[in-house]
Amino acid sequence: MTRRPAKTRLLAAASLSALALAPAAHAADKTLTISVYSFAQDEFKEIVYDPFEEICDCDIVVETGNSVERLAKIEANKDDPVIDMAVLSTHDAMGAARKDLLQPVDVSKLSNYDKLYDIAKDPLGDHLGIGYTFYATSIVYRSDKVTVESWADLMSPELAGNVAFPDVTTNQGPPALYMLGQAMGSEGYDLSPAIEEVAAHADDIVTYYVRSSQLAQLMQQEEIWAAPVGRFAWGRFKDNGLPMEWATPKEGQTGGMNVMVMTANNGNEELALQFMDFWLSTDIQTALAEALVDSPANAEVEVSDEVAENLTYGAETVASLKLLPPDVILDSRESWLEEWNAKVLK
């Protein structure tokens, strides 16, 4: 399939979107304030922010920081919002919604809403968040050392002394425990059996990692042969010069999702909706995917096999994702940590 260069597609997207954004075209004094992750901001500026500013004749003020800082600012200004739109993990967004910091997104005004994969359309309920990207979590492993066909293989004798597991405090920890439990026959979202299984194999686990960069180094040094990891880090492993594979376990893959949210009573809803719609468009989601910034939530996005190899991409992959519900994560993470500390780190 012949594809247009990204720059050409962005110009096309800008031209097409200009009509949809006509009401904002005379709003030269309008400002949209967004709160986002610090990740890949140069790419977001080129692909998303600058083109949208040209179309809407408005200014985008970008605030970055970690989730705790950004959520604290939204809450501190609840009565007089200074943030119009934010992107958060599903469980952080659920926490904000419970504090009445968010308002539903009017999806009838999102022309690209119906293009999204179903799992991205309403992951929080009541349209309090719209998924714009997600990632798979599976197991990376040395294919010359072992074969991984199940999450249960992480605790196999073949991997004893050569396996790492994500700490329960990381975004990868609870989902990996959930899938380990699935492999053990657990039902629902009770992670206790999986935590006990990890504790029983504590002497076989090299480390409970907190950063994927730490994991990549251990793999490169051949201190470990396998570990659960997010797809966004796959590039660090597949190009390390060793025989590496991404497992497709029989129980499926897990992962996480980030969502766009609208702060409550911000007074700038129309411009925020136009910006969300622009970000969700096929052209913009394609450009972000080809820049290896985000895996697309827009099901119309088509990329080369080479690009897809680095992303969570395609209907089949998306259908295989077993995601922990955000309310389960929010309600359970303190008890998971207590149990982890008592049984695994004792």
Short mmCIF file of N, CA and C in Angstrom, two decimals, residues 83-152:
data_model
loop_
_atom_site.label_atom_id
_atom_site.label_comp_id
_atom_site.label_asym_id
_atom_site.label_seq_id
_atom_site.Cartn_x
_atom_site.Cartn_y
_atom_site.Cartn_z
N ILE A 83 -7.45 24.26 34.06
CA ILE A 83 -7.20 23.23 33.05
C ILE A 83 -8.52 22.93 32.35
N ASP A 84 -8.51 22.92 31.03
CA ASP A 84 -9.74 22.64 30.28
C ASP A 84 -9.87 21.16 29.92
N MET A 85 -8.76 20.57 29.57
CA MET A 85 -8.76 19.19 29.09
C MET A 85 -7.47 18.53 29.56
N ALA A 86 -7.55 17.24 29.89
CA ALA A 86 -6.37 16.52 30.38
C ALA A 86 -6.36 15.11 29.81
N VAL A 87 -5.18 14.50 29.82
CA VAL A 87 -5.06 13.08 29.49
C VAL A 87 -4.49 12.37 30.71
N LEU A 88 -5.12 11.23 31.04
CA LEU A 88 -4.79 10.50 32.26
C LEU A 88 -4.93 9.01 32.01
N SER A 89 -4.37 8.21 32.90
CA SER A 89 -4.66 6.78 32.87
C SER A 89 -6.11 6.58 33.26
N THR A 90 -6.67 5.44 32.93
CA THR A 90 -8.09 5.22 33.23
C THR A 90 -8.37 5.27 34.73
N HIS A 91 -7.46 4.69 35.55
CA HIS A 91 -7.75 4.69 36.99
C HIS A 91 -7.55 6.08 37.61
N ASP A 92 -6.59 6.86 37.12
CA ASP A 92 -6.46 8.23 37.62
C ASP A 92 -7.67 9.06 37.21
N ALA A 93 -8.16 8.84 36.00
CA ALA A 93 -9.35 9.56 35.55
C ALA A 93 -10.57 9.16 36.39
N MET A 94 -10.67 7.89 36.73
CA MET A 94 -11.77 7.45 37.57
C MET A 94 -11.70 8.11 38.95
N GLY A 95 -10.48 8.24 39.49
CA GLY A 95 -10.31 8.91 40.76
C GLY A 95 -10.75 10.36 40.69
N ALA A 96 -10.41 11.04 39.59
CA ALA A 96 -10.82 12.43 39.40
C ALA A 96 -12.34 12.54 39.27
N ALA A 97 -12.94 11.59 38.57
CA ALA A 97 -14.39 11.60 38.40
C ALA A 97 -15.10 11.44 39.74
N ARG A 98 -14.57 10.60 40.60
CA ARG A 98 -15.19 10.39 41.92
C ARG A 98 -15.13 11.64 42.78
N LYS A 99 -14.21 12.53 42.49
CA LYS A 99 -14.12 13.80 43.22
C LYS A 99 -14.86 14.92 42.51
N ASP A 100 -15.66 14.54 41.52
CA ASP A 100 -16.46 15.49 40.75
C ASP A 100 -15.60 16.55 40.05
N LEU A 101 -14.43 16.13 39.60
CA LEU A 101 -13.54 17.05 38.90
C LEU A 101 -13.73 17.02 37.39
N LEU A 102 -14.54 16.07 36.91
CA LEU A 102 -14.73 15.90 35.47
C LEU A 102 -16.19 16.06 35.09
N GLN A 103 -16.42 16.32 33.81
CA GLN A 103 -17.77 16.31 33.26
C GLN A 103 -17.79 15.37 32.07
N PRO A 104 -18.96 14.82 31.74
CA PRO A 104 -19.04 13.93 30.58
C PRO A 104 -18.63 14.64 29.30
N VAL A 105 -18.03 13.87 28.40
CA VAL A 105 -17.67 14.38 27.08
C VAL A 105 -18.88 14.19 26.16
N ASP A 106 -19.28 15.25 25.48
CA ASP A 106 -20.42 15.18 24.56
C ASP A 106 -19.94 14.52 23.27
N VAL A 107 -20.08 13.19 23.21
CA VAL A 107 -19.53 12.45 22.07
C VAL A 107 -20.30 12.72 20.78
N SER A 108 -21.49 13.31 20.89
CA SER A 108 -22.24 13.65 19.68
C SER A 108 -21.53 14.73 18.88
N LYS A 109 -20.59 15.43 19.52
CA LYS A 109 -19.84 16.49 18.84
C LYS A 109 -18.45 16.03 18.42
N LEU A 110 -18.18 14.74 18.55
CA LEU A 110 -16.91 14.18 18.11
C LEU A 110 -17.15 13.41 16.81
N SER A 111 -16.76 13.99 15.69
CA SER A 111 -17.01 13.34 14.40
C SER A 111 -16.20 12.06 14.24
N ASN A 112 -15.14 11.90 15.03
CA ASN A 112 -14.28 10.72 14.91
C ASN A 112 -14.57 9.65 15.97
N TYR A 113 -15.58 9.88 16.77
CA TYR A 113 -15.88 8.95 17.87
C TYR A 113 -16.18 7.54 17.37
N ASP A 114 -16.99 7.44 16.32
CA ASP A 114 -17.39 6.12 15.83
C ASP A 114 -16.24 5.35 15.18
N LYS A 115 -15.12 6.01 14.93
CA LYS A 115 -13.96 5.34 14.35
C LYS A 115 -13.13 4.61 15.41
N LEU A 116 -13.40 4.86 16.68
CA LEU A 116 -12.59 4.28 17.74
C LEU A 116 -12.91 2.80 17.95
N TYR A 117 -11.90 2.05 18.41
CA TYR A 117 -12.16 0.69 18.86
C TYR A 117 -13.17 0.75 20.01
N ASP A 118 -13.98 -0.26 20.13
CA ASP A 118 -15.04 -0.25 21.15
C ASP A 118 -14.49 -0.06 22.56
N ILE A 119 -13.33 -0.65 22.86
CA ILE A 119 -12.81 -0.56 24.23
C ILE A 119 -12.41 0.87 24.59
N ALA A 120 -12.23 1.73 23.57
CA ALA A 120 -11.82 3.11 23.82
C ALA A 120 -12.99 4.08 23.92
N LYS A 121 -14.19 3.64 23.56
CA LYS A 121 -15.30 4.57 23.44
C LYS A 121 -15.84 5.07 24.79
N ASP A 122 -15.88 4.21 25.77
CA ASP A 122 -16.45 4.63 27.06
C ASP A 122 -15.86 3.80 28.20
N PRO A 123 -14.54 3.83 28.39
CA PRO A 123 -13.91 2.95 29.37
C PRO A 123 -14.23 3.27 30.83
N LEU A 124 -14.72 4.49 31.11
CA LEU A 124 -15.05 4.86 32.49
C LEU A 124 -16.54 4.81 32.77
N GLY A 125 -17.36 4.76 31.72
CA GLY A 125 -18.80 4.88 31.88
C GLY A 125 -19.22 6.34 31.84
N ASP A 126 -20.42 6.60 31.38
CA ASP A 126 -21.00 7.94 31.32
C ASP A 126 -20.16 8.90 30.47
N HIS A 127 -19.31 8.36 29.61
CA HIS A 127 -18.45 9.15 28.72
C HIS A 127 -17.61 10.18 29.48
N LEU A 128 -17.14 9.77 30.65
CA LEU A 128 -16.27 10.63 31.46
C LEU A 128 -14.82 10.60 30.95
N GLY A 129 -14.53 9.70 30.06
CA GLY A 129 -13.21 9.64 29.45
C GLY A 129 -13.30 8.94 28.11
N ILE A 130 -12.49 9.39 27.14
CA ILE A 130 -12.45 8.79 25.82
C ILE A 130 -11.04 8.28 25.58
N GLY A 131 -10.89 6.98 25.31
CA GLY A 131 -9.57 6.42 25.08
C GLY A 131 -8.94 6.95 23.80
N TYR A 132 -7.69 7.40 23.90
CA TYR A 132 -6.99 7.87 22.70
C TYR A 132 -5.76 7.03 22.39
N THR A 133 -5.31 6.23 23.36
CA THR A 133 -4.20 5.30 23.12
C THR A 133 -4.22 4.23 24.19
N PHE A 134 -3.66 3.09 23.88
CA PHE A 134 -3.52 2.01 24.85
C PHE A 134 -2.27 1.22 24.52
N TYR A 135 -1.92 0.34 25.40
CA TYR A 135 -0.74 -0.49 25.15
C TYR A 135 -0.99 -1.89 25.69
N ALA A 136 -0.37 -2.85 25.04
CA ALA A 136 -0.43 -4.23 25.51
C ALA A 136 0.69 -4.48 26.51
N THR A 137 0.45 -5.40 27.40
CA THR A 137 1.50 -5.93 28.28
C THR A 137 1.54 -7.44 28.07
N SER A 138 2.73 -7.93 27.75
CA SER A 138 2.92 -9.37 27.60
C SER A 138 4.29 -9.71 28.16
N ILE A 139 4.87 -10.77 27.69
CA ILE A 139 6.15 -11.26 28.21
C ILE A 139 7.20 -11.22 27.10
N VAL A 140 8.31 -10.54 27.35
CA VAL A 140 9.46 -10.62 26.45
C VAL A 140 10.36 -11.73 26.95
N TYR A 141 10.95 -12.47 26.01
CA TYR A 141 11.77 -13.60 26.45
C TYR A 141 12.84 -13.94 25.43
N ARG A 142 13.87 -14.60 25.91
CA ARG A 142 14.96 -15.10 25.08
C ARG A 142 14.52 -16.38 24.40
N SER A 143 14.30 -16.29 23.10
CA SER A 143 13.77 -17.44 22.38
C SER A 143 14.78 -18.57 22.22
N ASP A 144 16.06 -18.28 22.44
CA ASP A 144 17.07 -19.34 22.38
C ASP A 144 17.21 -20.07 23.70
N LYS A 145 16.54 -19.57 24.74
CA LYS A 145 16.64 -20.17 26.06
C LYS A 145 15.37 -20.91 26.48
N VAL A 146 14.22 -20.29 26.21
CA VAL A 146 12.94 -20.84 26.65
C VAL A 146 11.87 -20.56 25.60
N THR A 147 10.72 -21.21 25.78
CA THR A 147 9.51 -20.90 25.02
C THR A 147 8.44 -20.50 26.01
N VAL A 148 7.78 -19.37 25.76
CA VAL A 148 6.74 -18.88 26.66
C VAL A 148 5.41 -18.92 25.94
N GLU A 149 4.51 -19.75 26.44
CA GLU A 149 3.19 -19.91 25.84
C GLU A 149 2.07 -19.55 26.80
N SER A 150 2.42 -19.35 28.07
CA SER A 150 1.43 -19.05 29.09
C SER A 150 2.04 -18.12 30.13
N TRP A 151 1.19 -17.34 30.78
CA TRP A 151 1.67 -16.50 31.87
C TRP A 151 2.23 -17.36 33.01
N ALA A 152 1.74 -18.57 33.13
CA ALA A 152 2.23 -19.48 34.17
C ALA A 152 3.69 -19.86 33.94
#
